[in-house]
Amino acid sequence: MLYAQVVLPLAQPPYTFSLDEGLAVRVGDAVVVQFGSSRYYTGIVWSISDERPTFAHLKPILRRLYSKPLITATMQRLWEWMADYYICSLGEVMRVALPSLAKPSATSLEELEERSIAPPTERYLRLDSSLQTEKALAEYHAKHSRRAPRRCDTLDKIGAVAIARGALDSWVPRRLIDAESEHIAALEKQGLISCEHRPTEPIRTTQDLLLPTLSEAQGRALELIHAAHNDNRVALLHGVTGSGKTEIYIHLIAETLAAGRDVMMLVPEIVITSQLIERLERIFEGRTTTYHSRLTALRRGETFLRLSTSTGGELIVGVRSTIFLPTHNLGLIIVDEEHDANYKQSDMSPRYNARDTAVYMAHSNNANVVLGSATPSLESYMNALTGKYAYIALSERWGEGVLPEIVVSDTIRAVKRGERKAHFNLELLRFITRSLECGDQAILFQNRRGYSPYVQCRTCGFSPRCPRCNVTLTKHKASARMECHYCGYSEAVTTVCPNCETQDMSLMGFGTEKVVEEISRLYPQARVERLDGDTSTSESAFKRIVSRFEAHETDILVGTQIITKGFDFKGVSTVGILNADNLLSLPDFRASERAFQLMMQVAGRAGRHNNRGRVVIQTSQPKHPIIRYVATADYRAMALAELEERRAFGYPPYSRLVRLLLRHTEYELLRRAAHYTAELLRAKFSDGVMGPVASALEMLRGEYRAEILIKVDRGNSMSRARQHIRSVIADVAKVKDIKAVRIDVDVDAQ
Ligand code: ADP
Ligand code: ZN
């Protein structure tokens, strides 16, 4: 008799089931088991042994799903690494790693159906039979080239590729024809070409693809990336906005596919990358798979199952959970906008960072990694400084593009001089007026998260910080005090500024809705729209707003950080950052870094096409170092200064942060458990332990929440730290009256 350890999608260790002789089951297989009295689950066979476990009653594995194992050995290693590193169970990894369709559960066996998946296809084109001789084509050309030059041009292109493939009547892959999709569709409708779908063929050389020609600087960067990869190093591509990082990615993707290997390209958010995805799908037709949470459950499930039987040469583009998709010959992982906080799953277990996971995964698969950003994270930059990563800079925009001019506009001075209307300095309004007069567009950025209620002096711009943790204090309604979210330090709210002693301290914050209202009043003729979490609840709503702005049916776009990323709007010549102060005042040790990244990204939206753009930053702290670094676009100076600050306060990358999240419905029980846990942790980590404090979200879904933060110095072993944390959690679980408290762990907490 054999016994199988099966991972189930539950926060539990694997369970043992018996394996009947007749059932051919391998490690990695998805199997159906009964768990509880009337529930059937899909589990993954983790290991098989012939040793009978000691407990008496074993349930059998009922059935195997799918003809091939669902989980490869490499994925098994990944799940194990993740459970170990992020301190969670394999079942919790399984919950996020497998789409629901691939791990069906049901109340009866009959409901559990397998699916058959169609292979991917790509389009082929062929000239209509009336055009399949050189003579006919030439005649058509002579007759129509004056009136329809583009049409003739495309037909000639198809003809040229067809001849290269044998004869004018050959079928030609669509990917080799450089023409817009609507144009191809029109030719088909006119009966000049026919179109058919065929199973995707492997790419054998990069000649099989139509790739952009790289500029000299881009070509050099590509060579440096090759060199880094030959050296088995991660390549950090630091390219300013508009430098054409995408073009470099496209070349790397093509080379990897041509070698028969798979590529994963991670993006922070799918909706904002629709332009990128269209581009990739056009070049890598039939080989591009997108993956994100807005796809239907069916699509996601089918994608997973299809990839689990693929033989390589796939390009998978998607958000963080893409790293869980099966690949068989992974050659390259690209993490675009690698600094983006979205790569970290913070709201549920496993609280993994997809960028860091990508680096681990590439290493264990012998694959290459490119981390790309205009404003790299300090973690990655430090790895570049120490030589662990290869650092590749692209410091100029592609083609004629120049970086925008940055104007720092002092709000306090503007108020004093009466040069302010509503929330706008006249300086900004003048630029907006000029842009609108030239028929250009403007973007106004206001960070919604700036609503986190902080207190600021309206005379000098000062806002109080925690003396121990160097983060802004947040005003709490309940206690009417200003509190530190890290260590719990608090002080009374004052009306007198501790810095300039004026009685002018007040609560700050205004939102995008207000901005739209005010700007519409100032420019009644302008067409104004808002892009934020409220107006883009669905993908279609989001796309409508974006495409109206692209088509220049909108003049001014007001938005939150959603507008900062990736967009390539052609007509924008003025960008306004309405209140940089609330970026600088986020209660977060990364506030400065994030503020710099956000402002640089917003600035990157201006003047992307030849006309030099302007960015106006409104702030009460024009001398703030971060504002100065943005104004001079000096990433390096920002990074070095900020790293120094991190070193002084022992923050990442000089330490690792682990956050423990405790929750329970009873306040008193939670409080006792949190203090007890902190006490046990202090015995192991001494003064590296901060808290417990009430969470920013004190109560969520009927549960009270508390947090404890642990700083583990770089010099100390992280695996030992993890052991300590595991043993503390186990110890708490043994104490009778507090063991009901639920403890989640967030390793490398943001
Ligand atoms: P980044 O991602 O670095 O911000 P993009 O890749 O979006 O930059 O490039 C910015 C713009 O420049 C895009 O419109 C892109 O099409 C154009 N571009 C960049 N490099 C090239 C190239 N080698 N050939 C043609 N167009 C390019
Ligand atoms: Zn503090």
Short mmCIF file of N, CA and C in Angstrom, two decimals, residues 382-457:
data_model
loop_
_atom_site.label_atom_id
_atom_site.label_comp_id
_atom_site.label_asym_id
_atom_site.label_seq_id
_atom_site.Cartn_x
_atom_site.Cartn_y
_atom_site.Cartn_z
N MET A 382 20.69 49.37 -4.24
CA MET A 382 21.78 48.99 -3.36
C MET A 382 22.45 47.72 -3.88
N ASN A 383 21.67 46.77 -4.39
CA ASN A 383 22.26 45.57 -4.98
C ASN A 383 23.15 45.91 -6.16
N ALA A 384 22.78 46.98 -6.88
CA ALA A 384 23.62 47.42 -7.99
C ALA A 384 24.89 48.09 -7.45
N LEU A 385 24.75 48.89 -6.40
CA LEU A 385 25.93 49.57 -5.83
C LEU A 385 26.94 48.56 -5.30
N THR A 386 26.45 47.49 -4.70
CA THR A 386 27.38 46.52 -4.14
C THR A 386 27.89 45.54 -5.19
N GLY A 387 27.37 45.68 -6.43
CA GLY A 387 27.87 44.83 -7.50
C GLY A 387 27.14 43.50 -7.62
N LYS A 388 26.15 43.27 -6.77
CA LYS A 388 25.40 42.02 -6.88
C LYS A 388 24.59 42.00 -8.18
N TYR A 389 23.98 43.11 -8.54
CA TYR A 389 23.27 43.24 -9.80
C TYR A 389 24.12 44.06 -10.77
N ALA A 390 23.96 43.79 -12.06
CA ALA A 390 24.59 44.65 -13.06
C ALA A 390 23.70 45.88 -13.26
N TYR A 391 24.31 47.04 -13.33
CA TYR A 391 23.54 48.28 -13.44
C TYR A 391 23.69 48.85 -14.84
N ILE A 392 22.56 49.05 -15.50
CA ILE A 392 22.59 49.54 -16.88
C ILE A 392 21.71 50.77 -16.97
N ALA A 393 22.30 51.89 -17.35
CA ALA A 393 21.55 53.15 -17.37
C ALA A 393 21.23 53.59 -18.78
N LEU A 394 20.02 54.10 -18.95
CA LEU A 394 19.61 54.74 -20.21
C LEU A 394 19.12 56.11 -19.80
N SER A 395 19.93 57.13 -20.02
CA SER A 395 19.61 58.39 -19.37
C SER A 395 18.96 59.42 -20.29
N GLU A 396 18.74 59.04 -21.55
CA GLU A 396 18.06 59.99 -22.43
C GLU A 396 16.83 59.40 -23.06
N ARG A 397 15.89 60.30 -23.37
CA ARG A 397 14.69 59.84 -24.05
C ARG A 397 15.03 59.43 -25.47
N TRP A 398 14.21 58.54 -26.01
CA TRP A 398 14.43 58.07 -27.36
C TRP A 398 14.09 59.19 -28.36
N GLY A 399 14.83 59.21 -29.47
CA GLY A 399 14.52 60.13 -30.56
C GLY A 399 14.67 61.59 -30.16
N GLU A 400 13.68 62.37 -30.53
CA GLU A 400 13.75 63.81 -30.28
C GLU A 400 13.25 64.17 -28.88
N GLY A 401 12.75 63.17 -28.18
CA GLY A 401 12.15 63.45 -26.88
C GLY A 401 13.13 64.06 -25.89
N VAL A 402 12.69 65.09 -25.17
CA VAL A 402 13.52 65.65 -24.10
C VAL A 402 12.73 65.55 -22.80
N LEU A 403 13.45 65.51 -21.71
CA LEU A 403 12.78 65.44 -20.42
C LEU A 403 12.13 66.78 -20.12
N PRO A 404 11.01 66.76 -19.42
CA PRO A 404 10.28 68.01 -19.18
C PRO A 404 11.02 68.94 -18.23
N GLU A 405 10.65 70.21 -18.34
CA GLU A 405 11.18 71.22 -17.43
C GLU A 405 10.38 71.14 -16.12
N ILE A 406 11.06 71.20 -15.00
CA ILE A 406 10.35 71.06 -13.73
C ILE A 406 10.35 72.37 -12.95
N VAL A 407 9.17 72.84 -12.59
CA VAL A 407 9.01 74.12 -11.90
C VAL A 407 8.51 73.83 -10.49
N VAL A 408 9.23 74.28 -9.48
CA VAL A 408 8.77 74.10 -8.11
C VAL A 408 8.04 75.37 -7.69
N SER A 409 6.80 75.22 -7.28
CA SER A 409 5.97 76.38 -7.00
C SER A 409 5.56 76.40 -5.53
N ASP A 410 5.98 77.45 -4.83
CA ASP A 410 5.83 77.54 -3.38
C ASP A 410 4.41 77.97 -3.01
N THR A 411 3.66 77.09 -2.38
CA THR A 411 2.26 77.42 -2.07
C THR A 411 2.14 78.47 -0.97
N ILE A 412 3.04 78.41 0.01
CA ILE A 412 2.94 79.39 1.10
C ILE A 412 3.21 80.79 0.58
N ARG A 413 4.22 80.91 -0.28
CA ARG A 413 4.52 82.22 -0.84
C ARG A 413 3.37 82.72 -1.72
N ALA A 414 2.81 81.79 -2.47
CA ALA A 414 1.69 82.15 -3.35
C ALA A 414 0.51 82.68 -2.54
N VAL A 415 0.24 82.04 -1.40
CA VAL A 415 -0.86 82.51 -0.54
C VAL A 415 -0.55 83.92 -0.05
N LYS A 416 0.68 84.13 0.43
CA LYS A 416 1.07 85.43 0.97
C LYS A 416 0.95 86.54 -0.07
N ARG A 417 1.27 86.21 -1.31
CA ARG A 417 1.24 87.24 -2.35
C ARG A 417 -0.11 87.33 -3.06
N GLY A 418 -1.05 86.55 -2.57
CA GLY A 418 -2.36 86.54 -3.22
C GLY A 418 -2.30 85.95 -4.61
N GLU A 419 -1.33 85.03 -4.83
CA GLU A 419 -1.20 84.44 -6.17
C GLU A 419 -1.73 83.02 -6.16
N ARG A 420 -2.87 82.84 -5.56
CA ARG A 420 -3.42 81.49 -5.50
C ARG A 420 -4.94 81.56 -5.65
N LYS A 421 -5.46 80.67 -6.51
CA LYS A 421 -6.91 80.55 -6.66
C LYS A 421 -7.25 79.12 -6.31
N ALA A 422 -8.22 78.95 -5.40
CA ALA A 422 -8.59 77.61 -4.93
C ALA A 422 -7.30 76.86 -4.55
N HIS A 423 -7.10 75.64 -5.08
CA HIS A 423 -5.89 74.90 -4.73
C HIS A 423 -4.78 75.05 -5.77
N PHE A 424 -4.85 76.13 -6.57
CA PHE A 424 -3.85 76.28 -7.64
C PHE A 424 -3.05 77.56 -7.50
N ASN A 425 -1.73 77.47 -7.65
CA ASN A 425 -0.91 78.67 -7.74
C ASN A 425 -1.07 79.25 -9.15
N LEU A 426 -1.00 80.58 -9.24
CA LEU A 426 -1.16 81.22 -10.55
C LEU A 426 -0.13 80.71 -11.55
N GLU A 427 1.06 80.40 -11.03
CA GLU A 427 2.13 79.87 -11.87
C GLU A 427 1.65 78.63 -12.65
N LEU A 428 0.97 77.74 -11.96
CA LEU A 428 0.45 76.53 -12.60
C LEU A 428 -0.68 76.90 -13.56
N LEU A 429 -1.56 77.79 -13.11
CA LEU A 429 -2.70 78.16 -13.97
C LEU A 429 -2.23 78.77 -15.28
N ARG A 430 -1.17 79.58 -15.21
CA ARG A 430 -0.64 80.18 -16.45
C ARG A 430 -0.20 79.11 -17.44
N PHE A 431 0.46 78.07 -16.93
CA PHE A 431 0.90 77.00 -17.83
C PHE A 431 -0.29 76.23 -18.41
N ILE A 432 -1.29 76.00 -17.56
CA ILE A 432 -2.47 75.28 -18.04
C ILE A 432 -3.13 76.10 -19.16
N THR A 433 -3.28 77.40 -18.90
CA THR A 433 -3.89 78.28 -19.90
C THR A 433 -3.13 78.20 -21.21
N ARG A 434 -1.79 78.26 -21.12
CA ARG A 434 -0.99 78.25 -22.33
C ARG A 434 -1.16 76.91 -23.08
N SER A 435 -1.15 75.80 -22.33
CA SER A 435 -1.33 74.50 -22.98
C SER A 435 -2.66 74.43 -23.70
N LEU A 436 -3.72 74.87 -23.02
CA LEU A 436 -5.05 74.78 -23.63
C LEU A 436 -5.13 75.67 -24.87
N GLU A 437 -4.50 76.85 -24.78
CA GLU A 437 -4.51 77.75 -25.94
C GLU A 437 -3.81 77.13 -27.15
N CYS A 438 -2.74 76.35 -26.89
CA CYS A 438 -2.04 75.71 -28.01
C CYS A 438 -2.73 74.44 -28.47
N GLY A 439 -3.86 74.11 -27.84
CA GLY A 439 -4.53 72.86 -28.21
C GLY A 439 -3.88 71.64 -27.58
N ASP A 440 -3.06 71.84 -26.55
CA ASP A 440 -2.46 70.72 -25.83
C ASP A 440 -3.36 70.31 -24.67
N GLN A 441 -2.89 69.29 -23.95
CA GLN A 441 -3.66 68.82 -22.80
C GLN A 441 -2.86 68.97 -21.50
N ALA A 442 -3.58 68.83 -20.38
CA ALA A 442 -2.93 68.92 -19.07
C ALA A 442 -3.36 67.75 -18.19
N ILE A 443 -2.46 67.36 -17.30
CA ILE A 443 -2.77 66.33 -16.30
C ILE A 443 -2.56 66.94 -14.93
N LEU A 444 -3.53 66.77 -14.05
CA LEU A 444 -3.38 67.25 -12.67
C LEU A 444 -3.40 66.04 -11.75
N PHE A 445 -2.37 65.98 -10.92
CA PHE A 445 -2.22 64.82 -10.06
C PHE A 445 -2.47 65.18 -8.60
N GLN A 446 -3.35 64.43 -7.96
CA GLN A 446 -3.59 64.63 -6.53
C GLN A 446 -3.69 63.27 -5.88
N ASN A 447 -2.83 63.02 -4.92
CA ASN A 447 -2.78 61.71 -4.33
C ASN A 447 -3.90 61.51 -3.32
N ARG A 448 -4.76 60.55 -3.59
CA ARG A 448 -5.88 60.30 -2.70
C ARG A 448 -5.41 59.81 -1.34
N ARG A 449 -4.36 59.02 -1.36
CA ARG A 449 -3.86 58.50 -0.08
C ARG A 449 -3.43 59.63 0.83
N GLY A 450 -3.25 60.80 0.27
CA GLY A 450 -2.95 61.97 1.07
C GLY A 450 -4.05 62.28 2.07
N TYR A 451 -5.13 61.57 1.98
CA TYR A 451 -6.19 61.76 2.95
C TYR A 451 -5.83 61.23 4.33
N SER A 452 -4.80 60.36 4.39
CA SER A 452 -4.40 59.89 5.71
C SER A 452 -4.12 61.13 6.53
N PRO A 453 -4.85 61.30 7.62
CA PRO A 453 -4.93 62.60 8.26
C PRO A 453 -3.65 62.98 9.01
N TYR A 454 -2.83 63.78 8.40
CA TYR A 454 -1.64 64.26 9.09
C TYR A 454 -1.80 65.75 9.35
N VAL A 455 -0.98 66.23 10.27
CA VAL A 455 -1.09 67.62 10.70
C VAL A 455 0.10 68.39 10.14
N GLN A 456 -0.16 69.56 9.62
CA GLN A 456 0.94 70.33 9.05
C GLN A 456 0.80 71.81 9.41
N CYS A 457 1.95 72.48 9.58
CA CYS A 457 1.94 73.91 9.84
C CYS A 457 1.74 74.66 8.53
#
